[in-house]
CSV table of C-alpha atoms in Angstrom, one decimal:
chain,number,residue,atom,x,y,z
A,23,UNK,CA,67.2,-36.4,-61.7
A,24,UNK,CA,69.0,-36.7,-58.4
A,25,UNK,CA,72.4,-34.6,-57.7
A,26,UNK,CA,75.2,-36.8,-56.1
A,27,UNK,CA,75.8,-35.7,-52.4
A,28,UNK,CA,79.5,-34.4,-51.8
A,29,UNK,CA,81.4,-35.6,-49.4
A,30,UNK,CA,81.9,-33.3,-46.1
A,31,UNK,CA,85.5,-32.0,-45.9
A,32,UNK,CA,86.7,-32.9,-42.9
A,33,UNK,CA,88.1,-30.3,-40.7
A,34,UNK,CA,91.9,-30.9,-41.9
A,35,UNK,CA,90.5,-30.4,-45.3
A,36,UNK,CA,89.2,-27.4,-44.2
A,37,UNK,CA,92.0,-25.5,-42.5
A,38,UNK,CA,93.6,-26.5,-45.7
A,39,UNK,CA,91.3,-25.2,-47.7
A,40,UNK,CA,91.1,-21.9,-46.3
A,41,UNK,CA,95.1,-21.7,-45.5
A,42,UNK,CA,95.4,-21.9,-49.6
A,43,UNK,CA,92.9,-19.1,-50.4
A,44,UNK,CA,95.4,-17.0,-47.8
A,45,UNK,CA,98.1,-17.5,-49.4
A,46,UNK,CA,96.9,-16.8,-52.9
A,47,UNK,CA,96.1,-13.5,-51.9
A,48,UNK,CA,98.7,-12.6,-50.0
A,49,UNK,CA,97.1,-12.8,-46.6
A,50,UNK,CA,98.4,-14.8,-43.9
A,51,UNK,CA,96.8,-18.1,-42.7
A,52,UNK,CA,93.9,-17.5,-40.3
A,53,UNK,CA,95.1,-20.3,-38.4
A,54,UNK,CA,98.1,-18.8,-38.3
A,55,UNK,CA,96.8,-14.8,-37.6
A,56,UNK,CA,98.0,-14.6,-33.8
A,57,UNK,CA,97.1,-10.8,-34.2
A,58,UNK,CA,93.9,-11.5,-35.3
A,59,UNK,CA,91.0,-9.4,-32.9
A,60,UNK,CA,87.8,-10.7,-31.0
A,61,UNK,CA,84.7,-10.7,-33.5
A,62,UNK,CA,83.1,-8.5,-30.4
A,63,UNK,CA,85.6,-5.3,-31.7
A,64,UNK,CA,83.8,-5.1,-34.9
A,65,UNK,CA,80.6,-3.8,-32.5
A,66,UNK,CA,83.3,-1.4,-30.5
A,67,UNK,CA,81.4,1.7,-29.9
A,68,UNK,CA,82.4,4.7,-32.1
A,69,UNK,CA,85.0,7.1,-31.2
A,70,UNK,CA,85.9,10.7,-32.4
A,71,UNK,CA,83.5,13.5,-32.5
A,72,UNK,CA,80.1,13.9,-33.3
A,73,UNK,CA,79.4,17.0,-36.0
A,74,UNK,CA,76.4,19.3,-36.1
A,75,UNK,CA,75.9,21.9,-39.1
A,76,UNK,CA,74.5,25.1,-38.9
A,77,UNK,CA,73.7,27.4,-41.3
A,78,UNK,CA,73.0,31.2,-40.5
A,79,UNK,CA,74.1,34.9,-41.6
A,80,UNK,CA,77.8,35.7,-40.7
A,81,UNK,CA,77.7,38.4,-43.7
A,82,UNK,CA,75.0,40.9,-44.5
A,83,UNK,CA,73.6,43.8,-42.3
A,84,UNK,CA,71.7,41.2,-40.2
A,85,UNK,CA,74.7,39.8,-39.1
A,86,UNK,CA,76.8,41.6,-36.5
A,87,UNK,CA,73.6,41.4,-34.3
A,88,UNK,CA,73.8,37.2,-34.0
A,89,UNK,CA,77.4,37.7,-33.1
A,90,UNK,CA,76.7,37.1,-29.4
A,91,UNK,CA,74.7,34.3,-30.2
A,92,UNK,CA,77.5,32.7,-32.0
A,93,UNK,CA,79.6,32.9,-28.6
A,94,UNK,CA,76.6,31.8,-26.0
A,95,UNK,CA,76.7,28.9,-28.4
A,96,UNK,CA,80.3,28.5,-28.3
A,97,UNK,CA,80.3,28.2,-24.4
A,98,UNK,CA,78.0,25.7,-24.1
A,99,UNK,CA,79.7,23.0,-26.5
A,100,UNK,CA,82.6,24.1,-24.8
A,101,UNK,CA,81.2,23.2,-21.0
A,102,UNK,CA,79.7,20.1,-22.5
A,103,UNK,CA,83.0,18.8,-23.6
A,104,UNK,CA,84.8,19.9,-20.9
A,105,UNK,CA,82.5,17.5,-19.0
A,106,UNK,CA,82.9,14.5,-21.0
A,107,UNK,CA,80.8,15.3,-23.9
A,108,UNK,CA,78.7,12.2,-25.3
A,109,UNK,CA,80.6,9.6,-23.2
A,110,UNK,CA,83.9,10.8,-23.7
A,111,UNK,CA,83.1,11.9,-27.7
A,112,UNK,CA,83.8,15.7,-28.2
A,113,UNK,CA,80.8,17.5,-30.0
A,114,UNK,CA,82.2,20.0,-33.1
A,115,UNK,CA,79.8,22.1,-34.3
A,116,UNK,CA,80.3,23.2,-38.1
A,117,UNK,CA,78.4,26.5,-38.8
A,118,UNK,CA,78.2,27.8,-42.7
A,119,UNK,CA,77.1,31.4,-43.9
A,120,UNK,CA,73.9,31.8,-45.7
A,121,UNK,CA,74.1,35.7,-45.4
A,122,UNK,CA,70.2,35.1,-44.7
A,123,UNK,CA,69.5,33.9,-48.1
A,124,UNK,CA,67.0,30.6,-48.5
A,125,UNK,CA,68.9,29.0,-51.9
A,126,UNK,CA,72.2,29.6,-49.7
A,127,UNK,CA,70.7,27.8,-46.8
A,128,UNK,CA,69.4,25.0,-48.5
A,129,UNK,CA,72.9,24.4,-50.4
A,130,UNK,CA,74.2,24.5,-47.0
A,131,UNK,CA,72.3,21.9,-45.5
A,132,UNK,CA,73.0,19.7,-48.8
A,133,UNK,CA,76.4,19.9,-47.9
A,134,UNK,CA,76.5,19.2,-44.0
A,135,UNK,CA,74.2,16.6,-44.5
A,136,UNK,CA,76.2,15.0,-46.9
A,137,UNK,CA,79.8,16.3,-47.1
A,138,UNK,CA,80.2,16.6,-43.2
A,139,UNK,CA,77.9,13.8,-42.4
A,140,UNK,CA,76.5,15.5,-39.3
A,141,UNK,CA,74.4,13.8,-36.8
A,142,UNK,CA,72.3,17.0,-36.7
A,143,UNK,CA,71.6,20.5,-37.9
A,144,UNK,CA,71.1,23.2,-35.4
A,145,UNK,CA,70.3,27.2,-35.1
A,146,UNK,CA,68.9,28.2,-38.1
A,147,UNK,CA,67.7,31.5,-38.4
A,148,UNK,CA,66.2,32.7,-41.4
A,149,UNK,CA,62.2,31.6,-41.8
A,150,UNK,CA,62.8,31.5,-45.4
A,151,UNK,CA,65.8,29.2,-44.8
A,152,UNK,CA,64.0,27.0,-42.3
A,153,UNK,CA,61.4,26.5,-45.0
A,154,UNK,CA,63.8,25.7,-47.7
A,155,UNK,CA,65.2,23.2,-45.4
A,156,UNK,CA,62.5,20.9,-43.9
A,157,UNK,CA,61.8,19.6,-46.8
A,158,UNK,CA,65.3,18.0,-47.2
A,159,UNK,CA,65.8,16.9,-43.4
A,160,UNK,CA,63.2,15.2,-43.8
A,161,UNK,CA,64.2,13.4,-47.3
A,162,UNK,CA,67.7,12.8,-45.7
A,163,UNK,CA,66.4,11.8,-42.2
A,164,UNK,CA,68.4,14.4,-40.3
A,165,UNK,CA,67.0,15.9,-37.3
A,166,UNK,CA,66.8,20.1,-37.6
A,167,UNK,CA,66.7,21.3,-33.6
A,168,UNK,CA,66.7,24.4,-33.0
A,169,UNK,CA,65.9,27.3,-34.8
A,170,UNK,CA,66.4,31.6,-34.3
A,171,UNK,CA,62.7,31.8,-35.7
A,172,UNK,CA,59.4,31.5,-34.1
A,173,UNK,CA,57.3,31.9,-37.1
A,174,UNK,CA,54.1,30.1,-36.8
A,175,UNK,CA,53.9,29.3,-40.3
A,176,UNK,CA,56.7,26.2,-40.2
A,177,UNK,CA,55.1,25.0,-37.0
A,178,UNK,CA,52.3,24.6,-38.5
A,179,UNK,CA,52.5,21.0,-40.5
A,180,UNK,CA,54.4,18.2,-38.2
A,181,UNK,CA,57.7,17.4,-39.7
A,182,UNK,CA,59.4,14.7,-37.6
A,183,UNK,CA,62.9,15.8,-37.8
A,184,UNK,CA,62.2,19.2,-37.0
A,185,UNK,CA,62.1,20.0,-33.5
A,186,UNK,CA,61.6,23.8,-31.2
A,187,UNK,CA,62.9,25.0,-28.0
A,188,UNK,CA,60.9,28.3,-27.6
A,189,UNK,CA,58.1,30.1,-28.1
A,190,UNK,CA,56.6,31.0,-31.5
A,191,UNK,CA,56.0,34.7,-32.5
A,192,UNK,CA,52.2,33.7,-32.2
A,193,UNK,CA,52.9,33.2,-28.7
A,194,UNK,CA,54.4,36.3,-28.4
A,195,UNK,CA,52.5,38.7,-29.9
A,196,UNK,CA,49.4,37.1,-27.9
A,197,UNK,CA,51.3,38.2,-24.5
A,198,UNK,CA,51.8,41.6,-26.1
A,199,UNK,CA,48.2,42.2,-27.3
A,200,UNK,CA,46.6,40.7,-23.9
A,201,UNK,CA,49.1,43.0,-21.8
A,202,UNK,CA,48.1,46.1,-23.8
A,203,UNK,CA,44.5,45.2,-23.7
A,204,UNK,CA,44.8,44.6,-19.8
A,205,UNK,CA,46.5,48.4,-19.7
A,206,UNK,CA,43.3,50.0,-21.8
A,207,UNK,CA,45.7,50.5,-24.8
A,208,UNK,CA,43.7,48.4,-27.3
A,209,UNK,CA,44.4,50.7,-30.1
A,210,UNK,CA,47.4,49.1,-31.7
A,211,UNK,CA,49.3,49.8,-34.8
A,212,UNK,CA,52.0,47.2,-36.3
A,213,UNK,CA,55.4,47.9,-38.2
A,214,UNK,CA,56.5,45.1,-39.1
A,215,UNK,CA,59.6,43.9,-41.9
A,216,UNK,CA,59.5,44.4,-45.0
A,217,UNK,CA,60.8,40.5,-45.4
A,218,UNK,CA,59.2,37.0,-45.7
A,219,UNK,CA,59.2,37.4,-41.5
A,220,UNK,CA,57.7,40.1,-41.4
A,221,UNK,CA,55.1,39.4,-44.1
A,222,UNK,CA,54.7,36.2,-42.4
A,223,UNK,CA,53.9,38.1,-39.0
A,224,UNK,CA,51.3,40.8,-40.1
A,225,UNK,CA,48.2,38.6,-40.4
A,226,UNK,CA,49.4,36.7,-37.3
A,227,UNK,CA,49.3,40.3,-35.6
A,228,UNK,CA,45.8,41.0,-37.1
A,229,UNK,CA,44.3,38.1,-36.3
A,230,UNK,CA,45.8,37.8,-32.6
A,231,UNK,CA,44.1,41.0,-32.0
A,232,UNK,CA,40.5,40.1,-33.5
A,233,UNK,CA,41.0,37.2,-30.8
A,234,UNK,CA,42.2,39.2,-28.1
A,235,UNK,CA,39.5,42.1,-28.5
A,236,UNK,CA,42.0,45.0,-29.9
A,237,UNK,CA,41.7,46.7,-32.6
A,238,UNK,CA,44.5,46.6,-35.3
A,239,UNK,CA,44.7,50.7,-37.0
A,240,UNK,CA,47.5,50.8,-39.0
A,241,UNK,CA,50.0,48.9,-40.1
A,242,UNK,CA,53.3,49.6,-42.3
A,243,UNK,CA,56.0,47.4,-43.9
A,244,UNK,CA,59.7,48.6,-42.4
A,245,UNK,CA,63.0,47.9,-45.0
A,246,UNK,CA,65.6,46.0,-43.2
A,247,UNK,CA,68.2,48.7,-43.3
A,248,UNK,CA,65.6,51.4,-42.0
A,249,UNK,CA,66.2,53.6,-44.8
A,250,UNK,CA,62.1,54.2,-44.5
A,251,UNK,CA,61.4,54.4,-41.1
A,252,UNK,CA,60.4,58.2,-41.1
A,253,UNK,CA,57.4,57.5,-43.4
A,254,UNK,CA,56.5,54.1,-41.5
A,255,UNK,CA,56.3,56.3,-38.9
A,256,UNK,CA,54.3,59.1,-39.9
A,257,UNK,CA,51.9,56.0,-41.4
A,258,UNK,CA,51.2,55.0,-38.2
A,259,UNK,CA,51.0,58.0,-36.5
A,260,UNK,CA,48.3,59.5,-38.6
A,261,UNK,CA,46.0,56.8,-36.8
A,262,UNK,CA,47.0,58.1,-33.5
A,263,UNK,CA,47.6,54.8,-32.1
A,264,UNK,CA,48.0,53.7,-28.5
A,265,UNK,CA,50.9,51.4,-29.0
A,266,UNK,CA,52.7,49.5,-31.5
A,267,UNK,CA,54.3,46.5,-32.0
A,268,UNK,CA,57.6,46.3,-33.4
A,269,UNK,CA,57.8,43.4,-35.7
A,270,UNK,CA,61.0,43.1,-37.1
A,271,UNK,CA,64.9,43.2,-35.9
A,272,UNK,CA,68.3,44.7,-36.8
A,273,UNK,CA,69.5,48.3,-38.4
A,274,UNK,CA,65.6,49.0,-38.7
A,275,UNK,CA,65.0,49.3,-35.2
A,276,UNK,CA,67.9,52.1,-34.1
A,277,UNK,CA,65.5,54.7,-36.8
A,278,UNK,CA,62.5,53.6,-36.3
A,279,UNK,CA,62.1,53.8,-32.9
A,280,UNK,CA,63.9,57.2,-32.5
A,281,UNK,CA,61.8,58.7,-34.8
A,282,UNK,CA,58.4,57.3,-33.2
A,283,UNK,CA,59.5,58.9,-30.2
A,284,UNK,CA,59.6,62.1,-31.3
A,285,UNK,CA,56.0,61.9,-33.6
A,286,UNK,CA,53.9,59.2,-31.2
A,287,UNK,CA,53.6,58.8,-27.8
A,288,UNK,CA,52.5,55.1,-27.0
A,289,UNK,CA,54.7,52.4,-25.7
A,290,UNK,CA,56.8,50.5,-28.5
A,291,UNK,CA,56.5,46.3,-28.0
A,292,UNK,CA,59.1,44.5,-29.5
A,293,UNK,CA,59.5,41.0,-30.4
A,294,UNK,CA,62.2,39.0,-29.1
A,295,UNK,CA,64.7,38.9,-31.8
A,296,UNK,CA,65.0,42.3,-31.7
A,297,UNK,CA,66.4,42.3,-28.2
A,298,UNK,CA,69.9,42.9,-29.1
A,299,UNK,CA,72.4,44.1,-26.7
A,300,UNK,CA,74.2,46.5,-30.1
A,301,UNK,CA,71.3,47.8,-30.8
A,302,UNK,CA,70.4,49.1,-27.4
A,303,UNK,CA,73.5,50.8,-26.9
A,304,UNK,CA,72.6,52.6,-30.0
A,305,UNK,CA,69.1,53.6,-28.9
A,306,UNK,CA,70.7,55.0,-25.8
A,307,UNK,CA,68.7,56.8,-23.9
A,308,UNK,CA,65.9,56.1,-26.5
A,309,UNK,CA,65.4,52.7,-25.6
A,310,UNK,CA,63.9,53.4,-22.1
A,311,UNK,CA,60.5,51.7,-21.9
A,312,UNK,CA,60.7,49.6,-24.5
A,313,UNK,CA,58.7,46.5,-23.5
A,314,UNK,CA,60.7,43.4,-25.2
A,315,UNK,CA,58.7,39.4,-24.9
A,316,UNK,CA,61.8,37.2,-24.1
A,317,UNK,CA,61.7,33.6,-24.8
A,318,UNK,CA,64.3,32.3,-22.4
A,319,UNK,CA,64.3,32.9,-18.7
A,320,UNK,CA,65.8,35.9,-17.0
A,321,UNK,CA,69.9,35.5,-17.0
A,322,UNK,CA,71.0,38.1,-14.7
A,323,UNK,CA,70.6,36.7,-11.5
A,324,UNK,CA,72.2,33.1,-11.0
A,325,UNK,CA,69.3,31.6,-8.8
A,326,UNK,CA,69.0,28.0,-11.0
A,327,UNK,CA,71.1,25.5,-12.2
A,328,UNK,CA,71.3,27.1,-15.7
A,329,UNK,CA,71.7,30.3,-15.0
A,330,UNK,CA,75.0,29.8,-12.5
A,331,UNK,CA,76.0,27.7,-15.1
A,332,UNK,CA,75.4,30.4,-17.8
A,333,UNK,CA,77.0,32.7,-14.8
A,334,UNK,CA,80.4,30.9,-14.9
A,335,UNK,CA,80.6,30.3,-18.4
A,336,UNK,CA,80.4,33.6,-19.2
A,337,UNK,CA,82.8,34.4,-16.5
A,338,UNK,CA,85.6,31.8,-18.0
A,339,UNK,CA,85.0,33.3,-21.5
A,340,UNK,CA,85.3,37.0,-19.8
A,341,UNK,CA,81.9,37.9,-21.9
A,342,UNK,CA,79.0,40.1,-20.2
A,343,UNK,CA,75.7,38.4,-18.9
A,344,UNK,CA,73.0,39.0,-21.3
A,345,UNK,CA,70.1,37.6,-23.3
A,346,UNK,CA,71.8,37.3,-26.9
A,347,UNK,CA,74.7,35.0,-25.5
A,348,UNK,CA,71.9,33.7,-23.1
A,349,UNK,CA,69.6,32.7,-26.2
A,350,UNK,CA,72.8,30.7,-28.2
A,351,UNK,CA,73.9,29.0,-25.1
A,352,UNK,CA,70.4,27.7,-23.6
A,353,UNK,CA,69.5,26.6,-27.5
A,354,UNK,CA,71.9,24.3,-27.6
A,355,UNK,CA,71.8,23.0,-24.1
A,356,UNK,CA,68.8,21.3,-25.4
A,357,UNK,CA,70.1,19.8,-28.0
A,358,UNK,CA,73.3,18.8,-26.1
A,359,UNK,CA,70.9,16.8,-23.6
A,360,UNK,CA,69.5,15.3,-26.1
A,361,UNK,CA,72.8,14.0,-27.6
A,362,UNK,CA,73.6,12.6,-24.3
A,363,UNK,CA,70.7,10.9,-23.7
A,364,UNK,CA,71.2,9.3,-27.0
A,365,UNK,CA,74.3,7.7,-26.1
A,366,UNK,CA,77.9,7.3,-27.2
A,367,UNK,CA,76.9,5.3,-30.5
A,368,UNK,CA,74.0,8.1,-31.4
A,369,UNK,CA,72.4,8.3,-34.7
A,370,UNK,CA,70.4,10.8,-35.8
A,371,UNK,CA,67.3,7.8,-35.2
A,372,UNK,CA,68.8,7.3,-32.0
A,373,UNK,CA,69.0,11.2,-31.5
A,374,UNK,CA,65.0,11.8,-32.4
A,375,UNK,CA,63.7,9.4,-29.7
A,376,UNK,CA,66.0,10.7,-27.1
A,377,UNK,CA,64.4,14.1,-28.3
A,378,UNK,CA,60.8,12.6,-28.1
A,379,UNK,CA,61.5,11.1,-24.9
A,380,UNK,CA,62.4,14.3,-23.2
A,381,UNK,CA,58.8,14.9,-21.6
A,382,UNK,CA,58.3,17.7,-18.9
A,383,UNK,CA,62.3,17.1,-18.8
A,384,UNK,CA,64.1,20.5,-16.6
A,385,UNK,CA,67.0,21.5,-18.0
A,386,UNK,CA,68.1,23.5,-14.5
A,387,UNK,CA,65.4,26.3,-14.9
A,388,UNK,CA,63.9,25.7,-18.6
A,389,UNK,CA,61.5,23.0,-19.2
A,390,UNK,CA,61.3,21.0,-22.5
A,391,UNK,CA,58.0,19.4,-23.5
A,392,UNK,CA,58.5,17.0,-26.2
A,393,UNK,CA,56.5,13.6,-27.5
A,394,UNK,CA,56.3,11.9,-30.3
A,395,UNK,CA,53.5,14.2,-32.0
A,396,UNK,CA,54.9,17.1,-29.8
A,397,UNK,CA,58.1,18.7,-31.3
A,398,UNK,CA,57.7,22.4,-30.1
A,399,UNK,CA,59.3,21.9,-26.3
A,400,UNK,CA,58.5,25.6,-24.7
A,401,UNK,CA,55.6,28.3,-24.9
A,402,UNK,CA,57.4,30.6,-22.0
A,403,UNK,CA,57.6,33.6,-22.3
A,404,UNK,CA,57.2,37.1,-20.2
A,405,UNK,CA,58.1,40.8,-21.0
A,406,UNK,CA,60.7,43.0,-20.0
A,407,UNK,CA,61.0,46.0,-19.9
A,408,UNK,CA,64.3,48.4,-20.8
A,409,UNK,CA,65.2,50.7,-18.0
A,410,UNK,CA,67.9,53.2,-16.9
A,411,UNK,CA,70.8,52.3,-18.6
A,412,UNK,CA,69.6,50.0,-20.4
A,413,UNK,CA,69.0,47.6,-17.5
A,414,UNK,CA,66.1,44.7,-18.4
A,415,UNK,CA,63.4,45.2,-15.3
A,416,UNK,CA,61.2,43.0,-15.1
């Protein structure tokens, strides 16, 4: 059975047509729409600012130490804007307490991803947290750059929206257990946190010095708020060690280490997140010869790009020059590049291959490495060490 062929309307028919429908809905003629925009305005490039979402610990006893980082972060989105942002867009950063608590991070990143609709989350630093959350960044396709942990542990299985800008603890604790074994001081004993960090870390530590050709005689688990560091200390010091690496961070380190000085006498290493600026001036005189790994070039003489940059930022904000707001405001700089290599219209696809492309790429001093099966950018690292008034030497 054939179906009869209707007539074409001819173009009066149509502008009829079409004139009609308008009116029944109460919408003016589009042949008579003189306001009417180009079709091309519908592809207009976006405008307004681009969100990321951090979640970290602004409460709890961890916190007042990640302060500083808070501000070193503040100054770079601050300078980037300042400088025209992502082609004139203004990047607003969106940071939520977890009070270093996994379920609170992962409800966090539930509700950035979704509530605040960020292009990215950034500066995470709970290992727990992490953990909780690359599972769901990568559900919801949301890059995760940046985080205040180096555990090996959630380096270990790609995730490709998770991405690195420093060393890992493994890296560290190799630098520590090959300088003390080039200083004859293979004899090591570990205190490390009593927290998924620092349970994390021990067999890293035991393992790096089976590598390494040390020899691993005590260890001890250390609370978070210290309140045991006199028999962590008298743990390790019944093996009469020639140093020992400090493995954990916060109130733990201000007992811990001014009890060891008075019961051993071997050099205390200390990983980098325990370099904090409060804590130091606590130690006071106590905190000479510390050795610390750092993870982030040396900030206190402006000799690079980043550094003068860092220099004059922290001069505008009338904040000292040191590594905790060092560590937020280089963090971010990486991600900020990689938002502006994106582009005005970025996407958090768009934002992953600008990531991936950034190969060998120098940031003014610090050099990202990423590829497509390469998401951990940096393995520097080099030790300090804490001199007269608390000075870093290096």
């Amino acid at each position: 059975m054939h179906q009869e062929k209707k007539p074409a309307l001819t173009r009066r028919q149509l502008m009829t047509a079409i004139a009609a429908a308008s009116a029944s809905i109460g919408m003016p003629a589009l042949a008579q729409d003189k306001t009417a925009k180009p079709a091309a305005d519908a592809k207009a490039a976006p405008t307004g600012d681009i969100v990321i979402g951090q979640s970290a610990h602004l409460s709890g006893p961890l916190a007042p130490t990640f302060q500083a980082v808070l501000r070193g972060q503040d100054m770079a989105i601050k300078e980037f804007n300042r400088k025209g942002g992502v082609g004139g867009r203004n990047v607003r950063l969106v940071t939520l307490d977890d009070a270093y608590d996994p379920a609170r991070t992962a409800a966090n990143v539930t509700q950035l991803i979704e509530r605040e609709e960020v292009t990215a989350l950034y500066g995470f630093a709970n290992t727990a947290g992490v953990a909780a959350a690359l599972p769901i960044v990568a559900e919801k396709k949301v890059p995760l750059v940046s985080v205040y942990t180096g555990s090996p542990v959630l380096r270990a299985k790609h995730n490709p929206y998770f991405f690195t800008t420093m060393a890992s603890y493994r890296d560290e604790v190799v630098q520590m257990v090959r300088n003390l074994v080039t200083l004859h001081r293979g004899e090591i004993a570990l205190v490390y946190q009593n927290s998924p960090f620092g349970q994390l870390m021990a067999p890293v530590v035991e393992e790096t010095c089976k590598e390494l050709g040390a020899n691993l005689v005590a260890k001890a688990p250390l609370e978070v708020n210290g309140s045991d560091a006199a028999a962590a200390v008298a743990t390790l010091a019944a093996a009469r060690p020639q140093a020992i690496i400090f493995m954990s961070f916060g109130p733990s380190m201000v007992p811990f280490v001014k009890i060891a000085r008075q019961k051993i006498a071997a050099p205390i290493y200390c990983v980098s997140i325990a370099s904090s600026r409060q804590l130091l001036d606590a130690l006071g005189d106590e905190a000479r010869g510390l050795a610390i790994a750092q993870i982030v070039p040396y900030p206190f003489r402006p000799i690079t790009p980043l550094t003068r940059s860092y220099h004059a930022a922290t001069e505008a904000a009338d904040l000292p020059v040191d590594y905790d707001h060092f560590f937020g405001y280089v963090n971010l700089q990486v991600l900020l590049e990689g938002m502006r290599r994106a582009g005005k219209a970025i996407t958090p696809q768009k934002l992953v291959a600008a990531l991936e492309g950034m190969h060998n790429a120098d940031l003014g001093g610090y050099t990202m490495d990423f590829s497509p099966t390469n998401h951990h950018g940096s393995r520097f690292v080099e030790l300090v060490m804490i001199g007269p008034g608390g000075r870093y030497l290096r």
